[in-house]
Amino acid sequence: MTQSAIPGQGTTRRAVVTAAGAAGLAATLAACGKDDDGGSGGGSANSAQDAGNSQPSQSAEAGQSGGGDGMELAKTSQIPEGGGMVFKDHKVVVTQPKAGDFKAFSSICTHQGCSVGDVSGGTINCPCHQSKFDITDGSVKGGPAQKPLPGAQIKVQGSSIWMA
């Protein structure tokens, strides 16, 4: 009697379970769609995800114009040489592998979508399953992740790092 209509009631257990599953799927898809649509952040939330290639954008010459059309993330002096900084609100991590050479990557781990936690020891580190990514090119250095972190677009203008 688990799949047939219960006497006196017009709904089967299968119909109820199917409807509940469909409602959950619709809610999940709606939530995912919000992330892809951007929002009121001026498009900066998508910058890390929109960079479809795995090559990071690196710094431009200090005199390059156009830095002011995005959002300022940090001063160049805040990004340690040989390290980096995670900007969780913008879903981007900025690194400085060598003096004056700035790189940016998505801060979303390619293993299971966790936010990376920090940058240390020459790697971008995910706290969820200990995946590690190289600060120079986002390539996988260890852990369960199989794909590199996608590059993100930034601009360096003077002493400021901007979302592109």
PDB file of N, CA and C in Angstrom, residues 103-155:
ATOM      1  N   LYS A 103      48.656  38.705  -8.679  1.00  0.00           N
ATOM      2  CA  LYS A 103      47.790  37.745  -9.363  1.00  0.00           C
ATOM      3  C   LYS A 103      46.460  37.691  -8.618  1.00  0.00           C
ATOM      4  N   ALA A 104      45.425  37.276  -9.317  1.00  0.00           N
ATOM      5  CA  ALA A 104      44.117  37.121  -8.678  1.00  0.00           C
ATOM      6  C   ALA A 104      43.445  35.854  -9.180  1.00  0.00           C
ATOM      7  N   PHE A 105      42.735  35.204  -8.264  1.00  0.00           N
ATOM      8  CA  PHE A 105      42.044  33.954  -8.559  1.00  0.00           C
ATOM      9  C   PHE A 105      40.695  33.943  -7.848  1.00  0.00           C
ATOM     10  N   SER A 106      39.818  33.088  -8.316  1.00  0.00           N
ATOM     11  CA  SER A 106      38.577  32.846  -7.592  1.00  0.00           C
ATOM     12  C   SER A 106      38.946  32.295  -6.218  1.00  0.00           C
ATOM     13  N   SER A 107      38.213  32.700  -5.188  1.00  0.00           N
ATOM     14  CA  SER A 107      38.466  32.169  -3.851  1.00  0.00           C
ATOM     15  C   SER A 107      37.588  30.958  -3.551  1.00  0.00           C
ATOM     16  N   ILE A 108      36.914  30.446  -4.573  1.00  0.00           N
ATOM     17  CA  ILE A 108      36.050  29.274  -4.410  1.00  0.00           C
ATOM     18  C   ILE A 108      36.816  28.024  -4.834  1.00  0.00           C
ATOM     19  N   CYS A 109      37.035  27.126  -3.886  1.00  0.00           N
ATOM     20  CA  CYS A 109      37.790  25.895  -4.145  1.00  0.00           C
ATOM     21  C   CYS A 109      37.095  25.069  -5.224  1.00  0.00           C
ATOM     22  N   THR A 110      37.889  24.532  -6.130  1.00  0.00           N
ATOM     23  CA  THR A 110      37.341  23.743  -7.240  1.00  0.00           C
ATOM     24  C   THR A 110      36.972  22.322  -6.818  1.00  0.00           C
ATOM     25  N   HIS A 111      37.262  21.947  -5.582  1.00  0.00           N
ATOM     26  CA  HIS A 111      36.914  20.603  -5.128  1.00  0.00           C
ATOM     27  C   HIS A 111      35.430  20.501  -4.800  1.00  0.00           C
ATOM     28  N   GLN A 112      34.970  21.279  -3.798  1.00  0.00           N
ATOM     29  CA  GLN A 112      33.556  21.206  -3.431  1.00  0.00           C
ATOM     30  C   GLN A 112      32.941  22.565  -3.151  1.00  0.00           C
ATOM     31  N   GLY A 113      33.576  23.627  -3.636  1.00  0.00           N
ATOM     32  CA  GLY A 113      32.968  24.943  -3.560  1.00  0.00           C
ATOM     33  C   GLY A 113      33.124  25.695  -2.252  1.00  0.00           C
ATOM     34  N   CYS A 114      33.989  25.239  -1.368  1.00  0.00           N
ATOM     35  CA  CYS A 114      34.249  25.980  -0.127  1.00  0.00           C
ATOM     36  C   CYS A 114      35.047  27.240  -0.454  1.00  0.00           C
ATOM     37  N   SER A 115      35.002  28.206   0.435  1.00  0.00           N
ATOM     38  CA  SER A 115      35.860  29.382   0.302  1.00  0.00           C
ATOM     39  C   SER A 115      37.241  29.024   0.812  1.00  0.00           C
ATOM     40  N   VAL A 116      38.272  29.414   0.064  1.00  0.00           N
ATOM     41  CA  VAL A 116      39.627  29.191   0.561  1.00  0.00           C
ATOM     42  C   VAL A 116      39.797  30.020   1.828  1.00  0.00           C
ATOM     43  N   GLY A 117      40.695  29.574   2.705  1.00  0.00           N
ATOM     44  CA  GLY A 117      40.806  30.218   3.996  1.00  0.00           C
ATOM     45  C   GLY A 117      41.934  31.203   4.136  1.00  0.00           C
ATOM     46  N   ASP A 118      43.092  30.871   3.554  1.00  0.00           N
ATOM     47  CA  ASP A 118      44.244  31.738   3.729  1.00  0.00           C
ATOM     48  C   ASP A 118      45.279  31.464   2.657  1.00  0.00           C
ATOM     49  N   VAL A 119      46.332  32.283   2.709  1.00  0.00           N
ATOM     50  CA  VAL A 119      47.469  32.118   1.810  1.00  0.00           C
ATOM     51  C   VAL A 119      48.700  32.062   2.695  1.00  0.00           C
ATOM     52  N   SER A 120      49.430  30.953   2.614  1.00  0.00           N
ATOM     53  CA  SER A 120      50.658  30.817   3.389  1.00  0.00           C
ATOM     54  C   SER A 120      51.526  29.732   2.768  1.00  0.00           C
ATOM     55  N   GLY A 121      52.814  29.844   2.994  1.00  0.00           N
ATOM     56  CA  GLY A 121      53.738  28.829   2.481  1.00  0.00           C
ATOM     57  C   GLY A 121      53.739  28.698   0.975  1.00  0.00           C
ATOM     58  N   GLY A 122      53.399  29.767   0.266  1.00  0.00           N
ATOM     59  CA  GLY A 122      53.390  29.723  -1.193  1.00  0.00           C
ATOM     60  C   GLY A 122      52.154  29.087  -1.799  1.00  0.00           C
ATOM     61  N   THR A 123      51.138  28.808  -0.964  1.00  0.00           N
ATOM     62  CA  THR A 123      49.905  28.210  -1.481  1.00  0.00           C
ATOM     63  C   THR A 123      48.677  28.916  -0.943  1.00  0.00           C
ATOM     64  N   ILE A 124      47.602  28.801  -1.721  1.00  0.00           N
ATOM     65  CA  ILE A 124      46.267  29.246  -1.322  1.00  0.00           C
ATOM     66  C   ILE A 124      45.618  27.994  -0.738  1.00  0.00           C
ATOM     67  N   ASN A 125      45.140  28.076   0.493  1.00  0.00           N
ATOM     68  CA  ASN A 125      44.737  26.886   1.234  1.00  0.00           C
ATOM     69  C   ASN A 125      43.239  26.847   1.526  1.00  0.00           C
ATOM     70  N   CYS A 126      42.632  25.696   1.226  1.00  0.00           N
ATOM     71  CA  CYS A 126      41.213  25.492   1.503  1.00  0.00           C
ATOM     72  C   CYS A 126      41.085  24.715   2.814  1.00  0.00           C
ATOM     73  N   PRO A 127      40.338  25.254   3.786  1.00  0.00           N
ATOM     74  CA  PRO A 127      40.213  24.585   5.073  1.00  0.00           C
ATOM     75  C   PRO A 127      39.282  23.369   5.070  1.00  0.00           C
ATOM     76  N   CYS A 128      38.438  23.232   4.065  1.00  0.00           N
ATOM     77  CA  CYS A 128      37.449  22.145   4.065  1.00  0.00           C
ATOM     78  C   CYS A 128      38.078  20.764   3.908  1.00  0.00           C
ATOM     79  N   HIS A 129      38.942  20.606   2.912  1.00  0.00           N
ATOM     80  CA  HIS A 129      39.534  19.294   2.648  1.00  0.00           C
ATOM     81  C   HIS A 129      41.034  19.390   2.368  1.00  0.00           C
ATOM     82  N   GLN A 130      41.628  20.518   2.746  1.00  0.00           N
ATOM     83  CA  GLN A 130      43.062  20.759   2.660  1.00  0.00           C
ATOM     84  C   GLN A 130      43.633  20.786   1.235  1.00  0.00           C
ATOM     85  N   SER A 131      42.839  21.196   0.272  1.00  0.00           N
ATOM     86  CA  SER A 131      43.385  21.414  -1.070  1.00  0.00           C
ATOM     87  C   SER A 131      44.300  22.629  -1.005  1.00  0.00           C
ATOM     88  N   LYS A 132      45.351  22.607  -1.829  1.00  0.00           N
ATOM     89  CA  LYS A 132      46.317  23.705  -1.880  1.00  0.00           C
ATOM     90  C   LYS A 132      46.545  24.081  -3.334  1.00  0.00           C
ATOM     91  N   PHE A 133      46.632  25.397  -3.581  1.00  0.00           N
ATOM     92  CA  PHE A 133      46.794  25.918  -4.930  1.00  0.00           C
ATOM     93  C   PHE A 133      47.995  26.856  -4.957  1.00  0.00           C
ATOM     94  N   ASP A 134      48.752  26.811  -6.044  1.00  0.00           N
ATOM     95  CA  ASP A 134      49.941  27.645  -6.198  1.00  0.00           C
ATOM     96  C   ASP A 134      49.571  29.120  -6.320  1.00  0.00           C
ATOM     97  N   ILE A 135      50.341  29.999  -5.645  1.00  0.00           N
ATOM     98  CA  ILE A 135      50.031  31.433  -5.683  1.00  0.00           C
ATOM     99  C   ILE A 135      50.402  32.094  -6.997  1.00  0.00           C
ATOM    100  N   THR A 136      51.202  31.433  -7.839  1.00  0.00           N
ATOM    101  CA  THR A 136      51.605  32.055  -9.101  1.00  0.00           C
ATOM    102  C   THR A 136      50.629  31.800 -10.236  1.00  0.00           C
ATOM    103  N   ASP A 137      49.999  30.620 -10.249  1.00  0.00           N
ATOM    104  CA  ASP A 137      49.129  30.290 -11.379  1.00  0.00           C
ATOM    105  C   ASP A 137      47.829  29.584 -10.982  1.00  0.00           C
ATOM    106  N   GLY A 138      47.591  29.374  -9.695  1.00  0.00           N
ATOM    107  CA  GLY A 138      46.363  28.735  -9.239  1.00  0.00           C
ATOM    108  C   GLY A 138      46.327  27.232  -9.422  1.00  0.00           C
ATOM    109  N   SER A 139      47.432  26.636  -9.890  1.00  0.00           N
ATOM    110  CA  SER A 139      47.452  25.192 -10.124  1.00  0.00           C
ATOM    111  C   SER A 139      47.371  24.422  -8.806  1.00  0.00           C
ATOM    112  N   VAL A 140      46.873  23.181  -8.886  1.00  0.00           N
ATOM    113  CA  VAL A 140      46.711  22.344  -7.702  1.00  0.00           C
ATOM    114  C   VAL A 140      48.085  21.879  -7.227  1.00  0.00           C
ATOM    115  N   LYS A 141      48.363  22.107  -5.947  1.00  0.00           N
ATOM    116  CA  LYS A 141      49.622  21.665  -5.342  1.00  0.00           C
ATOM    117  C   LYS A 141      49.406  20.501  -4.388  1.00  0.00           C
ATOM    118  N   GLY A 142      48.156  20.252  -3.988  1.00  0.00           N
ATOM    119  CA  GLY A 142      47.875  19.138  -3.093  1.00  0.00           C
ATOM    120  C   GLY A 142      46.407  19.096  -2.722  1.00  0.00           C
ATOM    121  N   GLY A 143      46.008  17.945  -2.190  1.00  0.00           N
ATOM    122  CA  GLY A 143      44.629  17.779  -1.744  1.00  0.00           C
ATOM    123  C   GLY A 143      43.742  17.140  -2.785  1.00  0.00           C
ATOM    124  N   PRO A 144      42.471  17.046  -2.479  1.00  0.00           N
ATOM    125  CA  PRO A 144      41.555  16.365  -3.393  1.00  0.00           C
ATOM    126  C   PRO A 144      41.181  17.167  -4.639  1.00  0.00           C
ATOM    127  N   ALA A 145      41.398  18.469  -4.654  1.00  0.00           N
ATOM    128  CA  ALA A 145      41.035  19.266  -5.841  1.00  0.00           C
ATOM    129  C   ALA A 145      41.809  18.754  -7.054  1.00  0.00           C
ATOM    130  N   GLN A 146      41.151  18.730  -8.202  1.00  0.00           N
ATOM    131  CA  GLN A 146      41.766  18.275  -9.447  1.00  0.00           C
ATOM    132  C   GLN A 146      41.953  19.408 -10.451  1.00  0.00           C
ATOM    133  N   LYS A 147      41.222  20.504 -10.273  1.00  0.00           N
ATOM    134  CA  LYS A 147      41.263  21.618 -11.220  1.00  0.00           C
ATOM    135  C   LYS A 147      41.870  22.845 -10.544  1.00  0.00           C
ATOM    136  N   PRO A 148      42.586  23.669 -11.306  1.00  0.00           N
ATOM    137  CA  PRO A 148      43.168  24.894 -10.742  1.00  0.00           C
ATOM    138  C   PRO A 148      42.087  25.919 -10.423  1.00  0.00           C
ATOM    139  N   LEU A 149      42.451  26.890  -9.593  1.00  0.00           N
ATOM    140  CA  LEU A 149      41.552  28.009  -9.339  1.00  0.00           C
ATOM    141  C   LEU A 149      41.492  28.870 -10.592  1.00  0.00           C
ATOM    142  N   PRO A 150      40.311  29.262 -11.036  1.00  0.00           N
ATOM    143  CA  PRO A 150      40.218  30.142 -12.206  1.00  0.00           C
ATOM    144  C   PRO A 150      40.804  31.515 -11.893  1.00  0.00           C
ATOM    145  N   GLY A 151      41.400  32.135 -12.895  1.00  0.00           N
ATOM    146  CA  GLY A 151      41.930  33.476 -12.734  1.00  0.00           C
ATOM    147  C   GLY A 151      40.806  34.485 -12.566  1.00  0.00           C
ATOM    148  N   ALA A 152      41.108  35.597 -11.912  1.00  0.00           N
ATOM    149  CA  ALA A 152      40.158  36.687 -11.718  1.00  0.00           C
ATOM    150  C   ALA A 152      40.782  37.962 -12.272  1.00  0.00           C
ATOM    151  N   GLN A 153      39.950  38.933 -12.601  1.00  0.00           N
ATOM    152  CA  GLN A 153      40.413  40.179 -13.197  1.00  0.00           C
ATOM    153  C   GLN A 153      40.624  41.248 -12.128  1.00  0.00           C
ATOM    154  N   ILE A 154      41.837  41.768 -12.060  1.00  0.00           N
ATOM    155  CA  ILE A 154      42.146  42.901 -11.194  1.00  0.00           C
ATOM    156  C   ILE A 154      42.974  43.904 -11.986  1.00  0.00           C
ATOM    157  N   LYS A 155      43.065  45.112 -11.463  1.00  0.00           N
ATOM    158  CA  LYS A 155      43.941  46.133 -12.028  1.00  0.00           C
ATOM    159  C   LYS A 155      44.722  46.745 -10.891  1.00  0.00           C
TER     160      LYS A 155
END
